[in-house]
Phi, psi and omega in degrees: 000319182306309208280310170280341174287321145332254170339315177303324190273319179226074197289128199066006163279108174293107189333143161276172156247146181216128166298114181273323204187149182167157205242188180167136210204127160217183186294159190283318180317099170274142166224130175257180200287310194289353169294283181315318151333333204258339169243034180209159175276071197223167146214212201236333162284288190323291185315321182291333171283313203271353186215325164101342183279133221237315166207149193235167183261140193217123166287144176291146179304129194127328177253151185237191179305308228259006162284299176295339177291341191244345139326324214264329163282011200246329182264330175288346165276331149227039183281351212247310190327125034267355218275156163232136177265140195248020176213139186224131181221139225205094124294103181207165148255343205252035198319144161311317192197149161290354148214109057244169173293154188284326198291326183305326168253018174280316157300316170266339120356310161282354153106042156228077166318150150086311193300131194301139199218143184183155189245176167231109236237086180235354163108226174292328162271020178257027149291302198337290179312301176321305201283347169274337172289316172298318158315309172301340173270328189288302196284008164248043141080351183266017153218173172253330177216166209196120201249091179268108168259143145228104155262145185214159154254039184306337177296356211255004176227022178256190192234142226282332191268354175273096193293348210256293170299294193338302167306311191323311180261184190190152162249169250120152177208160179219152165198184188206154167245150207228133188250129190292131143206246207225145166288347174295343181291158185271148191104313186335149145307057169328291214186145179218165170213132171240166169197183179184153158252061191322350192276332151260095138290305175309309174334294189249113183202160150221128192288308198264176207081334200253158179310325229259331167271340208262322189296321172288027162032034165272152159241185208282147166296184178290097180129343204301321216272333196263145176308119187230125192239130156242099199339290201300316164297295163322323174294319185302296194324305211289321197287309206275343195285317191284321150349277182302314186307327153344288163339277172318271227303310189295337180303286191322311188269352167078025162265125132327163189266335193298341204268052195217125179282321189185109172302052172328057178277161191292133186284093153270301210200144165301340191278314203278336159283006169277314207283339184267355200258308165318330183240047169230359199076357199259139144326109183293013163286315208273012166254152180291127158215135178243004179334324196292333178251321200267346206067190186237093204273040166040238178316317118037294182290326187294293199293332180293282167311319154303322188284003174254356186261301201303318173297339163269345176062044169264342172238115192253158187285139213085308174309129188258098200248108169280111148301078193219173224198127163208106175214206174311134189166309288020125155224174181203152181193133155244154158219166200223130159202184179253175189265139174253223166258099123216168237248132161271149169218153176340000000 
Protein backbone atom coordinates (compact mmCIF):
# COMPACT_ATOMS: atom_id res chain seq x y z
CA UNK A 1 0.00 0.00 0.00
CA UNK A 2 3.09 2.30 1.12
CA UNK A 3 4.56 1.69 -2.32
CA UNK A 4 1.83 2.20 -4.35
CA UNK A 5 0.56 5.59 -3.04
CA UNK A 6 4.01 6.33 -3.33
CA UNK A 7 3.91 6.08 -7.06
CA UNK A 8 0.65 7.41 -7.52
CA UNK A 9 1.62 10.83 -6.01
CA UNK A 10 5.00 11.13 -8.07
CA UNK A 11 4.39 8.90 -11.00
CA UNK A 12 8.20 9.05 -12.66
CA UNK A 13 9.61 10.15 -9.75
CA UNK A 14 12.41 8.27 -8.49
CA UNK A 15 11.54 7.50 -4.67
CA UNK A 16 14.49 9.37 -2.14
CA UNK A 17 15.56 7.56 0.63
CA UNK A 18 14.87 9.35 4.01
CA UNK A 19 15.45 8.42 7.87
CA UNK A 20 13.23 7.48 9.39
CA UNK A 21 14.18 6.19 12.39
CA UNK A 22 17.57 5.20 14.77
CA UNK A 23 19.43 3.04 17.58
CA UNK A 24 22.40 2.47 18.50
CA UNK A 25 23.74 0.10 20.95
CA UNK A 26 27.09 -0.90 22.66
CA UNK A 27 28.48 -3.39 25.19
CA UNK A 28 28.05 -2.91 28.81
CA UNK A 29 32.05 -3.52 29.63
CA UNK A 30 33.77 -0.31 29.76
CA UNK A 31 37.88 -0.04 29.51
CA UNK A 32 39.27 2.91 30.46
CA UNK A 33 42.67 4.10 29.39
CA UNK A 34 44.25 3.88 32.88
CA UNK A 35 43.28 -0.06 32.45
CA UNK A 36 44.84 -0.44 29.25
CA UNK A 37 47.75 1.17 30.87
CA UNK A 38 48.24 -1.54 33.37
CA UNK A 39 48.94 -3.86 30.46
CA UNK A 40 50.42 -2.22 27.44
CA UNK A 41 53.34 0.51 27.53
CA UNK A 42 50.77 3.25 27.63
CA UNK A 43 49.10 5.78 29.92
CA UNK A 44 45.99 7.84 29.86
CA UNK A 45 47.75 11.21 28.94
CA UNK A 46 49.69 9.53 26.13
CA UNK A 47 46.26 7.85 24.73
CA UNK A 48 44.23 11.18 25.44
CA UNK A 49 46.71 13.39 23.58
CA UNK A 50 47.38 11.40 20.62
CA UNK A 51 43.49 10.64 20.25
CA UNK A 52 41.35 12.26 22.09
CA UNK A 53 39.94 9.16 23.31
CA UNK A 54 39.07 8.45 27.05
CA UNK A 55 37.03 4.58 26.92
CA UNK A 56 35.66 2.34 24.84
CA UNK A 57 32.95 -0.54 24.85
CA UNK A 58 34.31 -3.85 24.76
CA UNK A 59 32.26 -7.37 24.15
CA UNK A 60 31.93 -9.89 26.90
CA UNK A 61 33.53 -13.29 25.79
CA UNK A 62 30.70 -15.13 23.82
CA UNK A 63 29.80 -12.41 21.65
CA UNK A 64 29.90 -11.06 18.19
CA UNK A 65 29.12 -8.17 15.20
CA UNK A 66 25.78 -9.92 14.83
CA UNK A 67 24.89 -9.42 18.83
CA UNK A 68 25.45 -5.88 18.28
CA UNK A 69 23.86 -5.50 14.86
CA UNK A 70 20.46 -6.66 16.11
CA UNK A 71 20.22 -4.54 19.27
CA UNK A 72 21.22 -1.77 17.41
CA UNK A 73 18.77 -2.76 14.78
CA UNK A 74 15.83 -3.71 17.22
CA UNK A 75 15.81 0.05 18.58
CA UNK A 76 16.18 1.90 14.89
CA UNK A 77 12.90 -0.41 14.20
CA UNK A 78 11.47 0.91 16.57
CA UNK A 79 12.42 4.41 16.79
CA UNK A 80 11.14 3.86 13.27
CA UNK A 81 7.70 2.06 14.04
CA UNK A 82 4.95 1.21 12.00
CA UNK A 83 7.45 1.06 9.23
CA UNK A 84 9.21 -2.69 8.61
CA UNK A 85 11.83 -2.86 6.87
CA UNK A 86 12.09 -5.13 3.73
CA UNK A 87 15.64 -4.90 3.25
CA UNK A 88 18.78 -5.25 5.41
CA UNK A 89 22.23 -3.78 4.81
CA UNK A 90 25.05 -4.95 7.43
CA UNK A 91 28.25 -2.69 7.39
CA UNK A 92 30.76 -4.51 8.95
CA UNK A 93 34.75 -5.94 8.69
CA UNK A 94 34.32 -7.95 11.71
CA UNK A 95 31.76 -10.53 9.94
CA UNK A 96 30.55 -13.56 12.42
CA UNK A 97 32.47 -15.97 9.94
CA UNK A 98 33.95 -15.39 7.06
CA UNK A 99 30.69 -17.44 5.26
CA UNK A 100 28.15 -16.73 5.33
CA UNK A 101 27.41 -13.05 5.26
CA UNK A 102 26.18 -11.62 8.61
CA UNK A 103 23.00 -9.74 7.96
CA UNK A 104 21.10 -12.65 6.64
CA UNK A 105 21.07 -13.84 10.19
CA UNK A 106 20.70 -10.79 12.12
CA UNK A 107 17.54 -10.17 9.68
CA UNK A 108 16.25 -13.15 11.24
CA UNK A 109 17.14 -12.99 14.52
CA UNK A 110 15.06 -9.69 14.00
CA UNK A 111 11.80 -11.40 12.75
CA UNK A 112 12.42 -10.46 9.14
CA UNK A 113 12.63 -13.61 7.37
CA UNK A 114 12.78 -13.78 3.92
CA UNK A 115 13.62 -9.94 2.99
CA UNK A 116 16.66 -9.57 0.82
CA UNK A 117 20.00 -9.09 3.77
CA UNK A 118 24.12 -8.37 2.77
CA UNK A 119 26.82 -7.27 4.33
CA UNK A 120 29.28 -4.50 3.02
CA UNK A 121 32.65 -4.50 3.63
CA UNK A 122 34.20 -0.98 3.39
CA UNK A 123 36.04 -0.40 6.79
CA UNK A 124 35.47 2.66 8.38
CA UNK A 125 33.51 4.01 5.36
CA UNK A 126 30.86 1.48 5.41
CA UNK A 127 27.87 3.32 6.81
CA UNK A 128 28.81 5.56 4.23
CA UNK A 129 28.21 2.66 1.46
CA UNK A 130 25.72 0.89 3.51
CA UNK A 131 23.38 3.98 3.31
CA UNK A 132 24.23 4.45 -0.63
CA UNK A 133 23.37 0.96 -1.23
CA UNK A 134 20.17 1.24 0.79
CA UNK A 135 19.24 4.40 -1.40
CA UNK A 136 19.81 2.64 -4.02
CA UNK A 137 17.40 -0.09 -3.28
CA UNK A 138 14.47 2.26 -2.44
CA UNK A 139 15.15 4.36 -5.94
CA UNK A 140 15.16 1.14 -7.93
CA UNK A 141 11.76 0.05 -6.13
CA UNK A 142 13.03 -3.24 -4.52
CA UNK A 143 12.44 -1.92 -0.88
CA UNK A 144 9.96 0.76 0.75
CA UNK A 145 12.06 0.76 3.84
CA UNK A 146 16.02 -0.49 4.28
CA UNK A 147 16.98 -1.62 7.70
CA UNK A 148 21.21 0.33 7.58
CA UNK A 149 23.52 -1.30 10.39
CA UNK A 150 27.11 -0.48 10.79
CA UNK A 151 28.26 -2.79 13.34
CA UNK A 152 32.10 -4.00 14.47
CA UNK A 153 33.58 -6.37 16.82
CA UNK A 154 36.70 -4.58 16.60
CA UNK A 155 38.46 -6.23 19.93
CA UNK A 156 38.18 -9.73 18.22
CA UNK A 157 40.90 -8.69 15.52
CA UNK A 158 43.68 -6.48 17.47
CA UNK A 159 46.32 -7.69 18.98
CA UNK A 160 46.26 -7.53 22.63
CA UNK A 161 49.84 -6.58 22.80
CA UNK A 162 49.68 -3.84 19.99
CA UNK A 163 50.18 -0.27 22.10
CA UNK A 164 49.54 1.40 18.73
CA UNK A 165 45.49 -0.13 17.73
CA UNK A 166 44.69 -1.33 20.76
CA UNK A 167 43.58 2.04 22.67
CA UNK A 168 42.17 2.93 19.71
CA UNK A 169 39.10 1.09 19.08
CA UNK A 170 35.59 -0.07 20.40
CA UNK A 171 32.93 -1.84 19.81
CA UNK A 172 29.25 -1.41 18.70
CA UNK A 173 26.86 -0.73 16.61
CA UNK A 174 24.46 1.77 15.14
CA UNK A 175 21.59 2.03 12.20
CA UNK A 176 18.84 3.86 10.72
CA UNK A 177 16.35 2.89 8.79
CA UNK A 178 15.81 4.78 5.54
CA UNK A 179 12.15 5.19 3.95
CA UNK A 180 10.86 5.48 0.18
CA UNK A 181 9.48 9.39 0.02
CA UNK A 182 10.12 12.92 -1.36
CA UNK A 183 13.18 14.61 -1.86
CA UNK A 184 11.59 17.62 0.07
CA UNK A 185 10.94 15.35 3.33
CA UNK A 186 12.96 16.29 6.11
CA UNK A 187 15.79 13.36 6.52
CA UNK A 188 16.01 12.96 2.62
CA UNK A 189 19.41 11.92 1.43
CA UNK A 190 20.22 15.06 -0.75
CA UNK A 191 23.29 14.03 -2.08
CA UNK A 192 26.05 11.33 -1.71
CA UNK A 193 29.94 10.74 -2.96
CA UNK A 194 31.51 7.45 -2.33
CA UNK A 195 35.40 6.75 -3.84
CA UNK A 196 38.32 4.39 -3.17
CA UNK A 197 42.10 3.63 -3.92
CA UNK A 198 43.47 0.26 -3.90
CA UNK A 199 46.74 1.46 -4.25
CA UNK A 200 46.75 2.22 -0.71
CA UNK A 201 45.49 -0.94 0.79
CA UNK A 202 48.53 -2.00 2.66
CA UNK A 203 47.51 1.20 4.64
CA UNK A 204 44.84 -0.68 6.79
CA UNK A 205 45.01 -4.41 6.72
CA UNK A 206 44.74 -7.84 8.34
CA UNK A 207 46.90 -10.18 5.89
CA UNK A 208 45.75 -13.49 6.91
CA UNK A 209 42.48 -15.30 6.34
CA UNK A 210 41.54 -14.11 2.76
CA UNK A 211 42.31 -16.00 -0.37
CA UNK A 212 45.15 -13.90 -1.41
CA UNK A 213 47.58 -15.68 2.28
CA UNK A 214 45.43 -18.78 2.09
CA UNK A 215 46.70 -19.21 -2.03
CA UNK A 216 50.36 -19.26 -0.97
CA UNK A 217 49.89 -22.35 0.87
CA UNK A 218 51.82 -20.84 3.44
CA UNK A 219 50.73 -20.23 6.54
CA UNK A 220 50.23 -16.89 8.12
CA UNK A 221 53.04 -15.34 9.96
CA UNK A 222 53.05 -14.24 13.22
CA UNK A 223 50.44 -11.35 14.00
CA UNK A 224 48.89 -11.65 10.07
CA UNK A 225 45.16 -12.61 11.57
CA UNK A 226 45.49 -9.14 13.69
CA UNK A 227 44.65 -5.61 12.40
CA UNK A 228 47.62 -3.66 11.39
CA UNK A 229 47.43 0.32 10.48
CA UNK A 230 49.92 2.98 9.57
CA UNK A 231 48.80 5.77 11.79
CA UNK A 232 50.64 8.60 10.01
CA UNK A 233 50.06 7.67 6.71
CA UNK A 234 46.30 7.03 7.15
CA UNK A 235 46.17 10.65 9.11
CA UNK A 236 47.45 12.56 6.08
CA UNK A 237 44.87 10.30 4.01
CA UNK A 238 41.67 10.20 6.42
CA UNK A 239 41.72 14.58 6.67
CA UNK A 240 42.23 15.12 2.92
CA UNK A 241 39.88 12.36 1.09
CA UNK A 242 36.99 13.33 3.59
CA UNK A 243 37.61 16.72 3.30
CA UNK A 244 37.51 16.55 -0.53
CA UNK A 245 34.66 14.00 -0.40
CA UNK A 246 33.16 16.56 1.75
CA UNK A 247 33.45 19.05 -0.93
CA UNK A 248 31.77 17.31 -3.75
CA UNK A 249 28.65 16.43 -1.52
CA UNK A 250 28.35 20.37 -0.59
CA UNK A 251 28.89 21.49 -4.50
CA UNK A 252 26.17 18.92 -5.35
CA UNK A 253 23.64 19.66 -2.65
CA UNK A 254 24.35 23.61 -3.34
CA UNK A 255 25.56 24.35 0.35
CA UNK A 256 28.20 26.24 1.66
CA UNK A 257 30.27 24.93 4.44
CA UNK A 258 28.99 27.88 6.86
CA UNK A 259 25.58 26.47 5.68
CA UNK A 260 26.47 22.94 7.43
CA UNK A 261 24.90 22.66 11.58
CA UNK A 262 26.88 19.87 12.26
CA UNK A 263 29.91 17.62 10.68
CA UNK A 264 28.85 14.38 11.57
CA UNK A 265 32.86 12.33 10.80
CA UNK A 266 33.98 8.74 11.05
CA UNK A 267 35.16 9.00 15.04
CA UNK A 268 39.23 8.00 14.62
CA UNK A 269 40.93 10.31 16.17
CA UNK A 270 39.77 14.25 17.57
CA UNK A 271 42.88 15.70 15.78
CA UNK A 272 41.72 14.36 12.43
CA UNK A 273 38.34 15.43 12.84
CA UNK A 274 39.57 19.13 13.86
CA UNK A 275 41.74 18.82 10.96
CA UNK A 276 39.13 18.19 8.22
CA UNK A 277 36.94 20.87 9.98
CA UNK A 278 39.78 23.15 9.27
CA UNK A 279 40.48 22.61 5.84
CA UNK A 280 36.96 22.68 5.11
CA UNK A 281 36.00 26.23 6.96
CA UNK A 282 33.85 24.49 9.46
CA UNK A 283 33.80 25.39 13.05
CA UNK A 284 35.21 22.62 15.24
CA UNK A 285 32.34 23.53 17.88
CA UNK A 286 30.21 22.39 14.94
CA UNK A 287 31.28 18.92 14.93
CA UNK A 288 30.19 15.82 16.72
CA UNK A 289 32.21 13.81 18.48
CA UNK A 290 31.42 11.26 20.91
CA UNK A 291 34.89 9.25 20.23
CA UNK A 292 35.69 10.23 23.66
CA UNK A 293 33.72 7.57 25.00
CA UNK A 294 33.20 5.15 22.32
CA UNK A 295 36.38 5.16 20.35
CA UNK A 296 36.44 4.31 17.12
CA UNK A 297 34.10 1.91 16.63
CA UNK A 298 34.65 1.74 12.12
CA UNK A 299 31.48 1.13 10.84
CA UNK A 300 30.04 1.93 13.36
CA UNK A 301 30.72 5.54 14.30
CA UNK A 302 28.46 7.50 12.42
CA UNK A 303 25.61 5.96 13.54
CA UNK A 304 26.67 5.79 17.04
CA UNK A 305 27.47 9.47 16.80
CA UNK A 306 24.41 10.61 15.28
CA UNK A 307 22.29 8.69 18.34
CA UNK A 308 24.82 10.40 20.67
CA UNK A 309 24.32 14.04 19.38
CA UNK A 310 20.32 13.53 19.05
CA UNK A 311 20.60 11.92 22.98
CA UNK A 312 22.25 14.91 24.07
CA UNK A 313 19.88 17.20 21.98
CA UNK A 314 22.64 18.68 20.24
CA UNK A 315 20.91 17.47 16.44
CA UNK A 316 17.62 19.11 16.07
CA UNK A 317 14.79 18.43 13.28
CA UNK A 318 16.27 20.89 10.29
CA UNK A 319 19.47 21.21 11.06
CA UNK A 320 21.64 20.86 8.19
CA UNK A 321 24.15 17.91 8.39
CA UNK A 322 27.44 16.60 6.67
CA UNK A 323 28.37 12.87 6.91
CA UNK A 324 31.55 12.01 5.75
CA UNK A 325 34.10 8.74 5.97
CA UNK A 326 37.13 7.66 5.56
CA UNK A 327 38.88 3.98 5.75
CA UNK A 328 40.67 0.80 4.52
CA UNK A 329 40.81 0.04 0.87
CA UNK A 330 41.47 3.22 0.74
CA UNK A 331 37.76 4.11 0.75
CA UNK A 332 35.82 7.27 1.43
CA UNK A 333 32.06 8.64 1.43
CA UNK A 334 29.71 11.74 2.22
CA UNK A 335 26.31 12.24 2.42
CA UNK A 336 24.39 15.61 3.14
CA UNK A 337 20.57 16.03 4.52
CA UNK A 338 18.71 17.85 6.74
CA UNK A 339 17.83 16.09 10.05
CA UNK A 340 14.53 15.09 10.76
CA UNK A 341 12.31 14.58 13.96
CA UNK A 342 13.14 11.21 15.46
CA UNK A 343 12.84 9.70 18.65
CA UNK A 344 15.50 7.42 20.14
CA UNK A 345 14.42 4.63 22.26
CA UNK A 346 15.64 2.71 25.19
Amino acid sequence: MQRARLLREDEGVTPTAVIAGLGAWVPRRVVTNDMLAEELDTSDEWIRSRTGIVTRHVIEAGMATSDLAVEAGKRAIASACPLRPDALVLATVTPDHPCPATAPAVATRLGLDGIPAMDVAAVCSGFIYALAVGAGLIATEQATAVLVIGAEAYSTVLDPQDRTTRPIFGDGAGAVVLRAGHRSDPGALLGMDLGSDGSGADLIQIVAGGSRQRGTGRPPGPGDHYFRMRGREVFQQAVSHMADTSGRVLKKVGWQPEDVDWLVAHQANVRIVHAVCARMGIPAARAVVNLDRVGNTSAASIPLALADAVARDQLRAGQRVLLAAFGGGLTWGAAALRWPQVHLTP
